[in-house]
Amino acid sequence: MDVDDTISDNCALALLVRYHVRMLFIVGGLGFIGTHAAREFADHGEQVAVSTHRTIRDTKVSEELFQGRVTVVSLDMTDGAAVAATFDRLGVDSVCNLLAPPPGAWEVGEEYRANMIGLLNILEAAQKRGVRRLTQASSAAVYAQLPPGAHDEDAPLPMNGRNSTEAFKKAEEVLAGHFADRTGLDMAIVRFSGIYGPLYHSLVNFPSRVAHAAVKGRPLPLERDGQPLVYAGDGGDMCCVKDAVLGLRLIHNAPKLQHRVYNVASGVPTTNADVAGAAHAAQPSFSLQLPPGSRGGSGGVGYSSIARIQSELGYAPHYTIGSGMAEYMSWLASHEE
């Protein structure tokens, strides 16, 4: 699979545009969720193109996942003219914006431009094309400052953001929603929870670190300066990536949506002890003893309510933390990443 910077000579794409075949463009489509999303849509008969800027995937892994069905385009989303031209050449009919630079990995101004200028360019190109829908990825990080328990989409959110993901996702929801209201653009917002599974390479979340420790023998620091970093009773909503992209597809392809914002999650609280237990069940030789209780002693775990997407679109997660970790660890056993 080749990355094509100038796709105007691509005969297959030219035919697709000529005969008005629906083309889904996934921004950030070689990222963690984006890669799985591209496969999910392609598996259900969609014509899919994905953008990449800095992310590079192993060719063998890409071929395994995409099987030649996904077009990869190298594109800097901060270049508005290039974004608009690419949308036109591809004949983009709908867009999923999954652009999300890894928190803290880029210089702050660069991260800001990628998130915010990139978003504006996507919105303007989508409006110009008259796309049927733009689905914007957000995060359950917007709920980070709320008390433990179930968080639904109408919960009032504090205005500040204590980390990059929380700050940018809150801003993107408000600004993209305002653009859609002003222009009539059909837009949905998907708040993903703690997504884990194959190709999650940053190892930020706890399930990924546990899976790699169990399968790859990577160190799993549990203390710093004699103080616990992880407690058994802490956790969140842990959602297998395959369930996440199922929810994304249901929202993006729904003929008409009753709401703008949807949680896509497991819908249940999962503690760090649950994750450790799932890893042990999948690989009995691996055992992890976590300090009891929770950070600060408050107790309780925040998680995302999925009542809205369940009742409206029939979404039902297929994976528990046990089955999800078992499949993730099985994949890691036969893949380098």
Coordinates of C-alpha atoms in Angstrom, one line a residue:
M1 CA 0.0 0.0 0.0
D2 CA 1.6 3.3 -1.1
V3 CA 1.1 6.7 0.4
D4 CA 0.1 9.0 -2.4
D5 CA 0.7 12.7 -2.0
T6 CA -0.8 13.6 -5.4
I7 CA -3.8 11.4 -6.0
S8 CA -5.0 13.1 -9.1
D9 CA -3.5 10.4 -11.3
N10 CA -5.0 7.6 -9.3
C11 CA -7.3 5.9 -11.9
A12 CA -9.3 4.0 -9.3
L13 CA -10.2 7.2 -7.4
A14 CA -11.0 9.0 -10.6
L15 CA -13.6 6.3 -11.4
L16 CA -15.1 6.5 -8.0
V17 CA -15.5 10.3 -8.3
R18 CA -16.9 10.0 -11.8
Y19 CA -19.6 7.6 -10.8
H20 CA -20.4 9.3 -7.5
V21 CA -19.5 6.4 -5.3
R22 CA -19.7 7.5 -1.6
M23 CA -16.3 8.3 -0.2
L24 CA -15.6 8.4 3.5
F25 CA -12.5 10.4 4.5
I26 CA -11.1 9.6 7.9
V27 CA -8.8 12.3 9.2
G28 CA -6.0 10.8 11.3
G29 CA -6.9 7.4 9.8
L30 CA -3.5 5.8 10.6
G31 CA -3.9 6.6 14.3
F32 CA -5.0 4.0 16.8
I33 CA -8.8 4.5 16.6
G34 CA -8.5 5.7 12.9
T35 CA -6.9 2.5 11.7
H36 CA -9.6 0.3 13.3
A37 CA -12.3 2.7 12.0
A38 CA -11.0 2.4 8.5
R39 CA -11.2 -1.3 8.6
E40 CA -14.7 -1.3 10.3
F41 CA -16.1 0.9 7.5
A42 CA -14.3 -1.0 4.7
D43 CA -15.6 -4.3 6.2
H44 CA -19.1 -2.9 5.7
G45 CA -18.7 -1.9 2.1
E46 CA -17.6 1.7 2.4
Q47 CA -15.1 3.3 0.1
V48 CA -12.5 4.7 2.6
A49 CA -9.6 7.1 2.3
V50 CA -7.5 8.1 5.3
S51 CA -5.1 10.9 6.0
T52 CA -1.7 10.7 7.7
H53 CA 0.9 13.3 8.5
R54 CA 3.4 12.0 10.9
T55 CA 2.1 8.5 11.8
I56 CA 3.8 5.6 10.0
R57 CA 2.4 2.1 10.2
D58 CA 4.3 -1.1 9.5
T59 CA 3.4 -2.1 5.9
K60 CA 2.6 -5.7 6.9
V61 CA 0.2 -4.5 9.6
S62 CA -1.5 -2.1 7.3
E63 CA -1.9 -4.8 4.6
E64 CA -3.3 -7.2 7.2
L65 CA -5.9 -4.7 8.4
F66 CA -6.8 -2.9 5.2
Q67 CA -6.3 -5.7 2.6
G68 CA -5.8 -3.1 -0.2
R69 CA -9.3 -1.5 0.4
V70 CA -8.2 1.8 1.9
T71 CA -6.5 4.7 0.2
V72 CA -3.8 6.5 2.2
V73 CA -3.2 10.2 1.6
S74 CA -0.3 12.2 3.1
L75 CA -1.8 15.5 4.2
D76 CA -1.0 18.3 6.6
M77 CA -4.4 19.4 7.9
T78 CA -3.1 22.9 8.8
D79 CA -2.8 23.5 5.0
G80 CA -6.3 24.7 4.2
A81 CA -5.8 24.8 0.4
A82 CA -4.4 21.3 0.4
V83 CA -7.3 20.0 2.5
A84 CA -9.9 21.5 0.2
A85 CA -8.2 20.3 -2.9
T86 CA -7.9 16.8 -1.4
F87 CA -11.6 16.7 -0.5
D88 CA -12.4 17.6 -4.1
R89 CA -10.0 15.1 -5.8
L90 CA -11.3 12.3 -3.6
G91 CA -14.9 13.2 -4.0
V92 CA -15.4 13.2 -0.3
D93 CA -19.0 12.5 0.7
S94 CA -18.6 12.3 4.5
V95 CA -15.8 12.9 7.1
C96 CA -14.8 11.4 10.4
N97 CA -12.3 13.7 12.1
L98 CA -10.1 11.6 14.5
L99 CA -7.2 14.0 14.4
A100 CA -5.5 13.9 17.8
P101 CA -1.8 14.6 18.3
P102 CA -0.5 12.5 21.2
P103 CA -0.8 14.7 24.4
G104 CA 2.5 16.3 25.2
A105 CA 4.3 14.8 22.2
W106 CA 4.3 18.0 20.1
E107 CA 5.4 21.5 21.0
V108 CA 2.4 23.4 22.4
G109 CA 1.9 25.8 19.5
E110 CA 2.3 23.0 17.0
E111 CA -0.3 20.9 18.9
Y112 CA -2.6 23.9 19.0
R113 CA -2.4 24.5 15.2
A114 CA -2.9 20.9 14.4
N115 CA -6.1 20.7 16.6
M116 CA -7.7 24.0 16.0
I117 CA -6.5 25.2 12.6
G118 CA -6.9 21.6 11.4
L119 CA -10.4 21.5 12.6
L120 CA -11.3 24.8 10.9
N121 CA -9.9 23.6 7.6
I122 CA -11.9 20.4 7.9
L123 CA -15.1 22.2 8.7
E124 CA -14.7 24.6 5.8
A125 CA -13.8 21.9 3.3
A126 CA -16.7 19.8 4.5
Q127 CA -19.1 22.7 4.1
K128 CA -17.8 23.5 0.7
R129 CA -18.2 19.9 -0.4
G130 CA -21.7 19.7 1.1
V131 CA -20.9 16.5 2.9
R132 CA -23.8 14.5 4.3
R133 CA -22.2 14.3 7.7
L134 CA -19.1 15.2 9.6
T135 CA -18.4 13.2 12.8
Q136 CA -16.0 14.8 15.3
A137 CA -14.2 12.7 17.8
S138 CA -14.2 13.9 21.4
S139 CA -13.3 12.2 24.6
A140 CA -14.7 11.1 28.0
A141 CA -11.8 13.3 29.3
V142 CA -14.4 16.1 29.2
Y143 CA -16.0 14.4 32.3
A144 CA -12.7 14.3 34.1
Q145 CA -13.7 16.8 36.8
L146 CA -17.1 15.3 37.5
P147 CA -17.8 13.1 40.5
P148 CA -17.7 9.3 40.2
G149 CA -20.7 7.5 38.7
A150 CA -22.4 7.5 35.3
H151 CA -21.8 10.5 33.1
D152 CA -24.3 11.3 30.4
E153 CA -24.0 13.6 27.5
D154 CA -26.1 16.4 29.1
A155 CA -23.9 16.7 32.2
P156 CA -22.7 20.3 32.8
L157 CA -19.0 20.5 32.3
P158 CA -16.4 22.9 33.9
M159 CA -15.0 25.4 31.5
N160 CA -11.3 24.7 32.2
G161 CA -9.2 21.8 30.9
R162 CA -6.6 20.3 33.1
N163 CA -4.7 18.5 30.3
S164 CA -4.4 18.7 26.5
T165 CA -7.1 16.2 25.7
E166 CA -9.7 17.7 28.1
A167 CA -9.0 21.3 26.9
F168 CA -8.9 20.7 23.2
K169 CA -11.9 18.3 23.1
K170 CA -14.1 20.8 25.1
A171 CA -13.0 23.6 22.7
E172 CA -13.6 21.5 19.6
E173 CA -17.1 20.5 20.7
V174 CA -18.1 24.1 21.3
L175 CA -16.4 25.6 18.2
A176 CA -17.3 22.9 15.7
G177 CA -20.9 22.9 17.1
H178 CA -21.1 26.7 16.6
F179 CA -19.8 26.3 13.0
A180 CA -22.4 23.6 12.3
D181 CA -25.2 25.8 13.7
R182 CA -24.1 28.8 11.6
T183 CA -23.7 26.8 8.4
G184 CA -26.3 24.0 8.6
L185 CA -23.5 21.4 8.5
D186 CA -24.8 18.0 9.7
M187 CA -22.4 17.2 12.5
A188 CA -22.2 14.5 15.2
I189 CA -19.8 14.4 18.2
V190 CA -18.6 11.1 19.6
R191 CA -17.1 11.0 23.1
F192 CA -14.9 8.0 23.3
S193 CA -14.0 6.5 26.6
G194 CA -10.8 4.7 27.6
I195 CA -10.1 2.8 24.4
Y196 CA -7.7 -0.1 24.5
G197 CA -6.7 -2.8 22.0
P198 CA -4.2 -3.6 19.2
L199 CA -2.1 -0.8 17.8
Y200 CA -2.4 1.4 20.9
H201 CA 1.2 2.4 20.8
S202 CA 1.4 5.3 23.3
L203 CA 0.8 3.0 26.3
V204 CA -0.8 5.9 28.2
N205 CA -3.8 3.9 29.6
F206 CA -3.6 1.2 32.1
P207 CA -5.0 -1.8 30.1
S208 CA -2.3 -1.2 27.4
R209 CA 0.5 -1.2 29.9
V210 CA -0.8 -4.3 31.7
A211 CA -1.2 -6.2 28.4
H212 CA 2.3 -5.3 27.2
A213 CA 3.8 -6.2 30.6
A214 CA 2.0 -9.6 30.5
V215 CA 2.9 -10.5 26.9
K216 CA 6.1 -8.6 26.1
G217 CA 7.6 -8.5 29.6
R218 CA 7.8 -4.8 29.6
P219 CA 8.3 -3.2 33.0
L220 CA 5.2 -1.9 34.7
P221 CA 6.1 0.7 37.4
L222 CA 3.6 0.8 40.2
E223 CA 5.5 3.2 42.5
R224 CA 7.4 6.4 42.4
D225 CA 9.6 7.6 45.3
G226 CA 7.9 4.9 47.4
Q227 CA 4.4 6.2 46.6
P228 CA 1.8 4.1 44.6
L229 CA 1.1 5.3 41.1
V230 CA -1.8 3.0 40.6
Y231 CA -4.5 1.8 43.0
A232 CA -6.7 -1.2 42.7
G233 CA -9.9 0.8 43.2
D234 CA -9.3 3.5 40.6
G235 CA -10.2 3.0 36.9
G236 CA -12.8 4.3 34.5
D237 CA -14.8 3.2 31.5
M238 CA -12.5 0.8 29.5
C239 CA -13.8 0.1 26.0
C240 CA -12.4 -2.3 23.4
V241 CA -11.4 -0.5 20.3
K242 CA -13.6 -2.8 18.2
D243 CA -16.7 -1.7 20.1
A244 CA -15.6 1.9 19.8
V245 CA -15.5 1.9 16.0
L246 CA -18.8 -0.1 15.9
G247 CA -20.4 2.8 17.8
L248 CA -18.6 5.3 15.5
R249 CA -20.0 3.6 12.4
L250 CA -23.6 3.5 13.8
I251 CA -23.5 7.2 14.5
H252 CA -21.8 8.3 11.3
N253 CA -24.1 6.2 9.0
A254 CA -27.4 6.8 10.8
P255 CA -29.8 8.5 8.3
K256 CA -30.9 11.0 10.9
L257 CA -29.7 11.6 14.4
Q258 CA -31.8 12.8 17.4
H259 CA -28.9 14.4 19.2
R260 CA -25.5 15.9 18.4
V261 CA -23.4 14.3 21.2
Y262 CA -23.1 10.6 21.9
N263 CA -21.0 8.6 24.3
V264 CA -19.3 5.5 22.8
A265 CA -18.1 3.4 25.7
S266 CA -18.5 0.1 27.5
G267 CA -21.1 1.7 29.8
V268 CA -19.8 0.0 32.9
P269 CA -17.2 1.0 35.6
T270 CA -13.9 -1.0 35.3
T271 CA -11.3 -0.8 38.1
N272 CA -7.6 -1.3 37.8
A273 CA -8.1 -4.5 39.8
D274 CA -10.5 -5.7 37.1
V275 CA -7.9 -5.1 34.4
A276 CA -5.2 -7.0 36.3
G277 CA -7.6 -9.8 36.9
A278 CA -8.5 -10.0 33.2
A279 CA -4.8 -10.2 32.3
H280 CA -4.2 -12.9 34.8
A281 CA -7.2 -14.9 33.5
A282 CA -5.8 -14.6 29.9
Q283 CA -2.3 -15.5 31.0
P284 CA -2.2 -17.2 34.4
S285 CA 1.6 -16.9 34.7
F286 CA 1.1 -13.1 35.0
S287 CA 0.0 -11.7 38.3
L288 CA -0.2 -8.1 39.5
Q289 CA -0.7 -7.0 43.1
L290 CA -2.1 -3.5 43.3
P291 CA -2.4 -1.5 46.5
P292 CA -6.0 -1.4 47.7
G293 CA -8.2 1.6 47.8
S294 CA -8.1 4.6 45.5
R295 CA -6.1 7.8 45.0
G296 CA -7.2 10.3 47.6
G297 CA -9.4 7.7 49.3
S298 CA -12.6 9.0 47.6
G299 CA -13.6 5.7 46.1
G300 CA -15.9 5.2 43.1
V301 CA -15.2 5.1 39.4
G302 CA -16.5 7.5 36.7
Y303 CA -17.9 5.9 33.5
S304 CA -19.9 6.9 30.5
S305 CA -23.6 6.2 30.2
I306 CA -24.5 4.6 26.8
A307 CA -28.2 4.8 27.2
R308 CA -28.5 7.4 24.4
I309 CA -26.7 5.4 21.7
Q310 CA -28.3 2.1 22.9
S311 CA -31.9 3.3 22.7
E312 CA -31.5 5.3 19.5
L313 CA -29.1 3.3 17.4
G314 CA -29.1 -0.2 19.0
Y315 CA -25.5 -0.1 20.1
A316 CA -24.4 -3.0 22.3
P317 CA -20.7 -3.6 23.3
H318 CA -19.5 -7.0 22.3
Y319 CA -16.5 -7.1 24.7
T320 CA -16.2 -7.3 28.4
I321 CA -12.8 -6.3 30.0
G322 CA -12.1 -10.1 30.2
S323 CA -12.7 -10.9 26.5
G324 CA -11.2 -7.6 25.3
M325 CA -8.0 -8.1 27.2
A326 CA -7.7 -11.7 26.1
E327 CA -8.1 -10.8 22.5
Y328 CA -5.7 -7.9 22.8
M329 CA -3.0 -10.0 24.5
S330 CA -3.4 -12.7 21.9
W331 CA -2.8 -10.2 19.2
L332 CA 0.3 -8.8 21.0
A333 CA 1.7 -12.4 21.2
S334 CA 1.9 -12.5 17.4
H335 CA 2.7 -8.9 16.5
E336 CA 5.6 -6.6 17.2
E337 CA 3.6 -3.5 18.2

